[in-house]
Amino acid sequence: MSKPAYKRVLLKLSGEALMGDDPYGINRATIERMVADVAEVAKLGVELAIVIGGGNIFRGVAPGAQGMDRATADYMGMLATVMNALALADAMRHVGITARVMSAIGIEQVVEPYVRPKALQYLEEGKVVVFAAGTGNPFFTTDTAAALRGSEISAEIVLKATKVDGVYTADPKKDPNATLYHTISFDDAISKHLQVMDATAFALCRDQKLPIKVFSITKPGALMRVIMGEDEGTLVHV
Ligand SMILES: Nc1ncnc2c1ncn2[C@@H]1O[C@H](COP(=O)(O)OP(=O)(O)O)[C@@H](O)[C@H]1O
Ligand SMILES: O=c1ccn([C@@H]2O[C@H](COP(=O)(O)OP(=O)(O)O)[C@@H](O)[C@H]2O)c(=O)[nH]1
């Protein structure tokens, strides 16, 4: 059997995708399917760190957050990612994977704080590390958290598992004529204002020479094909 293309990866899982077809929250079948994909990869011996988003929960409370101070709303968003991280780690436990949740904001009674050497130790021990609470700062996104943690743990690549199957010339949800890029440079992605990831995340990965693969979170087998280095999604490169 062929070998995985990577030894250590940072996987960014969309929070919004966790709700499946529900209006908000965590859809059981969806999280189980995501975890099954992750389990397959972990069993290959690939060291896996995950950054999880929070859009699925924040959506449910968003009407109440209208007019709210941006930083306060962002802290709520970060707490939402902690809930998702706990749900994800628990779902992994059900399929026999040991996961450790580490939070970027102090919330010790619930999850341990992010400590870089500890995260590296867990990865070396074959545990899946789930980074919660994004970067710990308002005005950032979990995509930027993925770029940051990916750089910190010396991941070979950031894998962005999202609702679209790659980077398009325009938002494919709005423009039916948009076409898919197989590869695109960071400079092009930034200068063309492609919104699939925020510019902060792109810029950090570009400066750290950390490539990003954007692919579908819902397409069966996509994560495994990405891990095996097969043709899937879009590679964003230096
Ligand atoms: N050029 C583009 N190529 C692909 N997707 C795009 C593009 N521009 C905007 N998008 C939108 O970006 C979304 C993914 O980004 P985001 O909302 O941050 O997702 P996530 O929940 O994975 O963090 C897609 O659902 C897509 O509709
Ligand atoms: O470093 C971070 C990461 C996240 N967030 C907040 O948490 C929310 C949820 O994260 P995100 O939107 O990136 O999740 P996803 O798009 O994957 O659902 C964001 O909207 C922000 O409000 C933040 O303030 N700082």
mmCIF file of C-alpha atoms and ligand atoms in Angstrom:
data_model
loop_
_atom_site.group_PDB
_atom_site.id
_atom_site.type_symbol
_atom_site.label_atom_id
_atom_site.label_comp_id
_atom_site.label_asym_id
_atom_site.label_seq_id
_atom_site.Cartn_x
_atom_site.Cartn_y
_atom_site.Cartn_z
ATOM 1 C CA MET A 1 0.000 0.000 0.000
ATOM 2 C CA SER A 2 1.254 3.521 -0.772
ATOM 3 C CA LYS A 3 2.390 5.750 2.062
ATOM 4 C CA PRO A 4 0.791 8.982 3.307
ATOM 5 C CA ALA A 5 2.271 12.128 1.764
ATOM 6 C CA TYR A 6 2.602 13.826 5.162
ATOM 7 C CA LYS A 7 3.844 12.959 8.637
ATOM 8 C CA ARG A 8 2.224 15.856 10.519
ATOM 9 C CA VAL A 9 -0.745 17.949 9.385
ATOM 10 C CA LEU A 10 -2.972 20.671 10.765
ATOM 11 C CA LEU A 11 -6.592 20.017 9.858
ATOM 12 C CA LYS A 12 -9.051 22.905 9.998
ATOM 13 C CA LEU A 13 -12.608 21.669 10.317
ATOM 14 C CA SER A 14 -15.374 24.101 9.500
ATOM 15 C CA GLY A 15 -17.648 24.817 12.435
ATOM 16 C CA GLU A 16 -20.474 25.662 10.093
ATOM 17 C CA ALA A 17 -20.188 22.285 8.396
ATOM 18 C CA LEU A 18 -20.839 20.553 11.745
ATOM 19 C CA MET A 19 -24.481 21.568 11.655
ATOM 20 C CA GLY A 20 -25.098 19.446 8.556
ATOM 21 C CA ASP A 21 -28.569 20.328 7.281
ATOM 22 C CA ASP A 22 -29.694 21.662 10.663
ATOM 23 C CA PRO A 23 -30.150 25.428 11.126
ATOM 24 C CA TYR A 24 -27.437 25.508 13.814
ATOM 25 C CA GLY A 25 -25.743 23.286 16.400
ATOM 26 C CA ILE A 26 -23.989 19.954 16.080
ATOM 27 C CA ASN A 27 -25.525 17.341 13.813
ATOM 28 C CA ARG A 28 -24.788 13.870 15.194
ATOM 29 C CA ALA A 29 -24.493 12.057 11.871
ATOM 30 C CA THR A 30 -22.259 14.807 10.478
ATOM 31 C CA ILE A 31 -19.800 14.755 13.365
ATOM 32 C CA GLU A 32 -19.671 10.947 13.284
ATOM 33 C CA ARG A 33 -18.864 10.977 9.594
ATOM 34 C CA MET A 34 -16.131 13.581 10.082
ATOM 35 C CA VAL A 35 -14.645 11.551 12.920
ATOM 36 C CA ALA A 36 -14.702 8.383 10.814
ATOM 37 C CA ASP A 37 -12.629 10.213 8.167
ATOM 38 C CA VAL A 38 -10.211 11.487 10.812
ATOM 39 C CA ALA A 39 -9.918 8.007 12.354
ATOM 40 C CA GLU A 40 -8.871 6.484 9.032
ATOM 41 C CA VAL A 41 -6.059 9.009 8.744
ATOM 42 C CA ALA A 42 -4.956 8.701 12.374
ATOM 43 C CA LYS A 43 -4.712 4.932 11.951
ATOM 44 C CA LEU A 44 -2.157 5.454 9.170
ATOM 45 C CA GLY A 45 0.142 7.003 11.781
ATOM 46 C CA VAL A 46 -0.195 10.560 10.475
ATOM 47 C CA GLU A 47 0.218 13.055 13.338
ATOM 48 C CA LEU A 48 -2.957 15.061 13.406
ATOM 49 C CA ALA A 49 -3.766 18.378 15.028
ATOM 50 C CA ILE A 50 -7.203 19.891 14.510
ATOM 51 C CA VAL A 51 -8.510 23.439 14.709
ATOM 52 C CA ILE A 52 -12.277 23.508 14.873
ATOM 53 C CA GLY A 53 -14.479 26.496 14.005
ATOM 54 C CA GLY A 54 -17.562 27.730 15.819
ATOM 55 C CA GLY A 55 -19.924 29.158 13.224
ATOM 56 C CA ASN A 56 -22.493 26.399 13.783
ATOM 57 C CA ILE A 57 -23.163 27.410 17.389
ATOM 58 C CA PHE A 58 -22.653 31.113 16.938
ATOM 59 C CA ARG A 59 -25.308 31.093 14.218
ATOM 60 C CA GLY A 60 -27.862 29.927 16.760
ATOM 61 C CA VAL A 61 -27.137 32.825 19.103
ATOM 62 C CA ALA A 62 -26.398 35.422 16.417
ATOM 63 C CA PRO A 63 -29.829 37.124 16.503
ATOM 64 C CA GLY A 64 -29.299 37.866 20.206
ATOM 65 C CA ALA A 65 -25.811 39.175 19.449
ATOM 66 C CA GLN A 66 -27.020 41.861 17.061
ATOM 67 C CA GLY A 67 -25.552 45.238 17.854
ATOM 68 C CA MET A 68 -23.149 43.620 20.273
ATOM 69 C CA ASP A 69 -19.620 44.890 20.702
ATOM 70 C CA ARG A 70 -17.405 43.017 18.211
ATOM 71 C CA ALA A 71 -14.863 41.785 20.750
ATOM 72 C CA THR A 72 -17.607 40.408 23.023
ATOM 73 C CA ALA A 73 -19.221 38.591 20.107
ATOM 74 C CA ASP A 74 -15.814 37.188 19.148
ATOM 75 C CA TYR A 75 -15.262 35.824 22.678
ATOM 76 C CA MET A 76 -18.641 34.107 22.352
ATOM 77 C CA GLY A 77 -17.435 32.674 19.047
ATOM 78 C CA MET A 78 -14.301 31.347 20.736
ATOM 79 C CA LEU A 79 -16.385 29.688 23.463
ATOM 80 C CA ALA A 80 -18.452 28.087 20.700
ATOM 81 C CA THR A 81 -15.287 26.474 19.331
ATOM 82 C CA VAL A 82 -14.601 25.028 22.808
ATOM 83 C CA MET A 83 -17.986 23.289 22.742
ATOM 84 C CA ASN A 84 -17.276 21.906 19.293
ATOM 85 C CA ALA A 85 -13.830 20.745 20.388
ATOM 86 C CA LEU A 86 -15.316 18.853 23.351
ATOM 87 C CA ALA A 87 -17.944 17.232 21.129
ATOM 88 C CA LEU A 88 -15.304 16.286 18.586
ATOM 89 C CA ALA A 89 -12.926 14.795 21.177
ATOM 90 C CA ASP A 90 -15.781 12.818 22.693
ATOM 91 C CA ALA A 91 -16.855 11.477 19.293
ATOM 92 C CA MET A 92 -13.231 10.450 18.675
ATOM 93 C CA ARG A 93 -13.132 8.612 21.991
ATOM 94 C CA HIS A 94 -16.137 6.579 20.825
ATOM 95 C CA VAL A 95 -14.137 5.224 17.900
ATOM 96 C CA GLY A 96 -11.032 4.486 19.972
ATOM 97 C CA ILE A 97 -8.942 7.583 19.227
ATOM 98 C CA THR A 98 -7.245 9.405 22.089
ATOM 99 C CA ALA A 99 -7.723 13.137 21.682
ATOM 100 C CA ARG A 100 -6.599 16.062 23.830
ATOM 101 C CA VAL A 101 -8.352 19.414 23.745
ATOM 102 C CA MET A 102 -6.195 22.495 24.405
ATOM 103 C CA SER A 103 -7.730 25.943 24.754
ATOM 104 C CA ALA A 104 -6.217 29.285 23.774
ATOM 105 C CA ILE A 105 -8.259 30.982 26.525
ATOM 106 C CA GLY A 106 -8.046 30.077 30.222
ATOM 107 C CA ILE A 107 -10.899 27.708 31.065
ATOM 108 C CA GLU A 108 -8.968 25.153 33.105
ATOM 109 C CA GLN A 109 -11.882 23.377 34.760
ATOM 110 C CA VAL A 110 -13.128 22.412 31.327
ATOM 111 C CA VAL A 111 -10.063 21.878 29.144
ATOM 112 C CA GLU A 112 -6.325 22.201 29.582
ATOM 113 C CA PRO A 113 -4.609 25.350 28.363
ATOM 114 C CA TYR A 114 -2.617 25.439 25.144
ATOM 115 C CA VAL A 115 1.035 24.825 25.955
ATOM 116 C CA ARG A 116 3.126 24.291 22.850
ATOM 117 C CA PRO A 117 5.611 21.689 24.189
ATOM 118 C CA LYS A 118 2.711 19.688 25.611
ATOM 119 C CA ALA A 119 0.923 19.763 22.261
ATOM 120 C CA LEU A 120 4.093 18.539 20.540
ATOM 121 C CA GLN A 121 4.426 15.763 23.112
ATOM 122 C CA TYR A 122 0.848 14.593 22.506
ATOM 123 C CA LEU A 123 1.432 14.533 18.765
ATOM 124 C CA GLU A 124 4.597 12.472 19.184
ATOM 125 C CA GLU A 125 2.616 10.059 21.358
ATOM 126 C CA GLY A 126 0.120 9.596 18.531
ATOM 127 C CA LYS A 127 -2.714 11.491 20.190
ATOM 128 C CA VAL A 128 -4.931 13.797 18.179
ATOM 129 C CA VAL A 129 -4.709 17.355 19.500
ATOM 130 C CA VAL A 130 -7.761 19.582 19.146
ATOM 131 C CA PHE A 131 -7.003 23.281 19.434
ATOM 132 C CA ALA A 132 -9.985 25.175 20.837
ATOM 133 C CA ALA A 133 -10.767 28.903 21.205
ATOM 134 C CA GLY A 134 -9.001 29.885 17.992
ATOM 135 C CA THR A 135 -6.039 32.183 18.548
ATOM 136 C CA GLY A 136 -7.497 33.387 21.866
ATOM 137 C CA ASN A 137 -7.894 36.893 20.440
ATOM 138 C CA PRO A 138 -10.912 38.719 19.069
ATOM 139 C CA PHE A 139 -10.733 40.043 15.490
ATOM 140 C CA PHE A 140 -9.199 36.772 14.296
ATOM 141 C CA THR A 141 -10.688 33.643 12.776
ATOM 142 C CA THR A 142 -10.156 29.950 13.268
ATOM 143 C CA ASP A 143 -8.543 29.905 9.798
ATOM 144 C CA THR A 144 -5.860 32.190 11.201
ATOM 145 C CA ALA A 145 -5.667 29.930 14.265
ATOM 146 C CA ALA A 146 -5.019 27.025 11.867
ATOM 147 C CA ALA A 147 -2.213 28.973 10.174
ATOM 148 C CA LEU A 148 -0.741 29.932 13.557
ATOM 149 C CA ARG A 149 -0.896 26.506 15.206
ATOM 150 C CA GLY A 150 0.182 24.836 11.974
ATOM 151 C CA SER A 151 3.298 27.012 11.996
ATOM 152 C CA GLU A 152 3.925 26.413 15.703
ATOM 153 C CA ILE A 153 3.810 22.634 15.444
ATOM 154 C CA SER A 154 5.796 22.591 12.170
ATOM 155 C CA ALA A 155 2.971 20.935 10.267
ATOM 156 C CA GLU A 156 3.846 20.194 6.644
ATOM 157 C CA ILE A 157 0.511 21.519 5.424
ATOM 158 C CA VAL A 158 -2.738 23.115 6.571
ATOM 159 C CA LEU A 159 -5.755 21.162 5.360
ATOM 160 C CA LYS A 160 -8.852 23.320 5.200
ATOM 161 C CA ALA A 161 -11.912 21.084 5.098
ATOM 162 C CA THR A 162 -14.789 23.332 4.123
ATOM 163 C CA LYS A 163 -18.172 23.541 2.389
ATOM 164 C CA VAL A 164 -16.721 23.979 -1.121
ATOM 165 C CA ASP A 165 -14.386 21.566 -2.907
ATOM 166 C CA GLY A 166 -11.560 24.045 -3.483
ATOM 167 C CA VAL A 167 -10.652 27.612 -4.327
ATOM 168 C CA TYR A 168 -12.662 29.121 -7.177
ATOM 169 C CA THR A 169 -12.180 32.219 -9.321
ATOM 170 C CA ALA A 170 -15.155 33.674 -7.381
ATOM 171 C CA ASP A 171 -17.446 32.475 -4.595
ATOM 172 C CA PRO A 172 -19.086 29.402 -6.225
ATOM 173 C CA LYS A 173 -22.143 29.821 -3.982
ATOM 174 C CA LYS A 174 -22.787 33.198 -5.621
ATOM 175 C CA ASP A 175 -21.271 32.878 -9.091
ATOM 176 C CA PRO A 176 -22.302 29.773 -11.096
ATOM 177 C CA ASN A 177 -19.601 30.545 -13.695
ATOM 178 C CA ALA A 178 -16.765 30.362 -11.169
ATOM 179 C CA THR A 179 -14.083 27.804 -12.057
ATOM 180 C CA LEU A 180 -11.877 25.740 -9.754
ATOM 181 C CA TYR A 181 -8.133 26.321 -9.384
ATOM 182 C CA HIS A 182 -6.017 23.182 -8.994
ATOM 183 C CA THR A 183 -3.219 25.317 -7.599
ATOM 184 C CA ILE A 184 -2.893 29.003 -6.844
ATOM 185 C CA SER A 185 -0.126 31.071 -5.268
ATOM 186 C CA PHE A 186 -0.654 32.920 -1.991
ATOM 187 C CA ASP A 187 0.055 36.212 -3.746
ATOM 188 C CA ASP A 188 -2.674 35.531 -6.324
ATOM 189 C CA ALA A 189 -5.181 34.382 -3.700
ATOM 190 C CA ILE A 190 -4.556 37.559 -1.693
ATOM 191 C CA SER A 191 -4.485 39.994 -4.614
ATOM 192 C CA LYS A 192 -7.641 38.527 -6.147
ATOM 193 C CA HIS A 193 -9.386 38.868 -2.752
ATOM 194 C CA LEU A 194 -10.568 35.248 -2.801
ATOM 195 C CA GLN A 195 -12.694 34.939 0.313
ATOM 196 C CA VAL A 196 -12.339 31.217 0.940
ATOM 197 C CA MET A 197 -9.870 32.073 3.720
ATOM 198 C CA ASP A 198 -9.099 35.412 5.287
ATOM 199 C CA ALA A 199 -6.071 37.405 4.184
ATOM 200 C CA THR A 200 -4.445 37.147 7.630
ATOM 201 C CA ALA A 201 -4.410 33.348 7.399
ATOM 202 C CA PHE A 202 -3.086 33.420 3.823
ATOM 203 C CA ALA A 203 -0.368 35.940 4.709
ATOM 204 C CA LEU A 204 0.838 33.979 7.741
ATOM 205 C CA CYS A 205 1.045 30.731 5.762
ATOM 206 C CA ARG A 206 2.807 32.510 2.901
ATOM 207 C CA ASP A 207 5.432 33.996 5.229
ATOM 208 C CA GLN A 208 5.990 30.634 6.920
ATOM 209 C CA LYS A 209 6.024 28.788 3.566
ATOM 210 C CA LEU A 210 3.253 26.567 4.891
ATOM 211 C CA PRO A 211 1.073 25.305 2.013
ATOM 212 C CA ILE A 212 -2.701 25.033 2.337
ATOM 213 C CA LYS A 213 -4.982 22.477 0.740
ATOM 214 C CA VAL A 214 -8.639 23.491 0.462
ATOM 215 C CA PHE A 215 -11.060 20.617 -0.058
ATOM 216 C CA SER A 216 -14.623 19.483 0.638
ATOM 217 C CA ILE A 217 -15.608 18.354 4.093
ATOM 218 C CA THR A 218 -18.655 16.523 2.719
ATOM 219 C CA LYS A 219 -17.130 14.647 -0.225
ATOM 220 C CA PRO A 220 -16.598 10.985 0.745
ATOM 221 C CA GLY A 221 -12.922 9.990 0.908
ATOM 222 C CA ALA A 222 -11.631 13.504 0.174
ATOM 223 C CA LEU A 223 -9.523 13.797 3.342
ATOM 224 C CA MET A 224 -7.880 10.431 2.683
ATOM 225 C CA ARG A 225 -7.077 11.376 -0.914
ATOM 226 C CA VAL A 226 -5.515 14.620 0.283
ATOM 227 C CA ILE A 227 -3.423 12.737 2.861
ATOM 228 C CA MET A 228 -2.242 10.266 0.217
ATOM 229 C CA GLY A 229 -1.137 13.190 -1.973
ATOM 230 C CA GLU A 230 -3.738 12.431 -4.635
ATOM 231 C CA ASP A 231 -5.449 14.992 -6.837
ATOM 232 C CA GLU A 232 -8.132 16.617 -4.685
ATOM 233 C CA GLY A 233 -9.137 20.211 -3.944
ATOM 234 C CA THR A 234 -6.853 23.219 -4.419
ATOM 235 C CA LEU A 235 -3.248 23.640 -3.303
ATOM 236 C CA VAL A 236 -2.356 27.175 -2.216
ATOM 237 C CA HIS A 237 1.424 27.525 -2.368
ATOM 238 C CA VAL A 238 4.266 30.059 -2.097
HETATM 239 N N1 LIG B 1 -13.033 32.180 -4.401
HETATM 240 C C1 LIG B 1 -13.665 31.319 -3.593
HETATM 241 N N2 LIG B 1 -13.445 29.988 -3.735
HETATM 242 C C2 LIG B 1 -14.068 29.111 -2.914
HETATM 243 N N3 LIG B 1 -14.926 29.477 -1.925
HETATM 244 C C3 LIG B 1 -15.176 30.792 -1.737
HETATM 245 C C4 LIG B 1 -14.552 31.764 -2.560
HETATM 246 N N4 LIG B 1 -14.980 32.991 -2.154
HETATM 247 C C5 LIG B 1 -15.812 32.792 -1.124
HETATM 248 N N5 LIG B 1 -15.951 31.474 -0.858
HETATM 249 C C6 LIG B 1 -16.809 30.958 0.211
HETATM 250 O O1 LIG B 1 -15.960 30.666 1.324
HETATM 251 C C7 LIG B 1 -16.610 29.691 2.121
HETATM 252 C C8 LIG B 1 -15.590 28.998 2.996
HETATM 253 O O2 LIG B 1 -15.079 29.892 3.943
HETATM 254 P P1 LIG B 1 -15.609 29.973 5.462
HETATM 255 O O3 LIG B 1 -16.963 30.555 5.496
HETATM 256 O O4 LIG B 1 -14.513 30.618 6.223
HETATM 257 O O5 LIG B 1 -15.755 28.444 5.809
HETATM 258 P P2 LIG B 1 -15.394 27.583 7.084
HETATM 259 O O6 LIG B 1 -16.708 27.333 7.723
HETATM 260 O O7 LIG B 1 -14.784 26.359 6.465
HETATM 261 O O8 LIG B 1 -14.417 28.363 7.924
HETATM 262 C C9 LIG B 1 -17.264 28.762 1.129
HETATM 263 O O9 LIG B 1 -18.446 28.220 1.622
HETATM 264 C C10 LIG B 1 -17.517 29.647 -0.115
HETATM 265 O O10 LIG B 1 -18.912 29.904 -0.297
HETATM 266 O O1 LIG B 2 -8.899 33.470 16.956
HETATM 267 C C1 LIG B 2 -10.139 33.547 16.896
HETATM 268 C C2 LIG B 2 -10.952 32.527 16.353
HETATM 269 C C3 LIG B 2 -12.322 32.668 16.353
HETATM 270 N N1 LIG B 2 -12.898 33.796 16.849
HETATM 271 C C4 LIG B 2 -14.379 33.931 16.889
HETATM 272 O O2 LIG B 2 -14.960 32.666 16.787
HETATM 273 C C5 LIG B 2 -15.916 32.621 15.701
HETATM 274 C C6 LIG B 2 -15.979 31.224 15.127
HETATM 275 O O3 LIG B 2 -14.880 30.923 14.321
HETATM 276 P P1 LIG B 2 -14.965 30.803 12.727
HETATM 277 O O4 LIG B 2 -15.964 31.776 12.200
HETATM 278 O O5 LIG B 2 -13.580 30.934 12.198
HETATM 279 O O6 LIG B 2 -15.491 29.340 12.545
HETATM 280 P P2 LIG B 2 -16.042 28.560 11.245
HETATM 281 O O7 LIG B 2 -16.019 29.532 10.068
HETATM 282 O O8 LIG B 2 -15.114 27.422 10.996
HETATM 283 O O9 LIG B 2 -17.394 28.079 11.606
HETATM 284 C C7 LIG B 2 -15.434 33.721 14.770
HETATM 285 O O10 LIG B 2 -16.450 34.196 13.960
HETATM 286 C C8 LIG B 2 -14.948 34.765 15.762
HETATM 287 O O11 LIG B 2 -16.030 35.501 16.252
HETATM 288 C C9 LIG B 2 -12.109 34.825 17.353
HETATM 289 O O12 LIG B 2 -12.618 35.839 17.782
HETATM 290 N N2 LIG B 2 -10.749 34.653 17.377
#
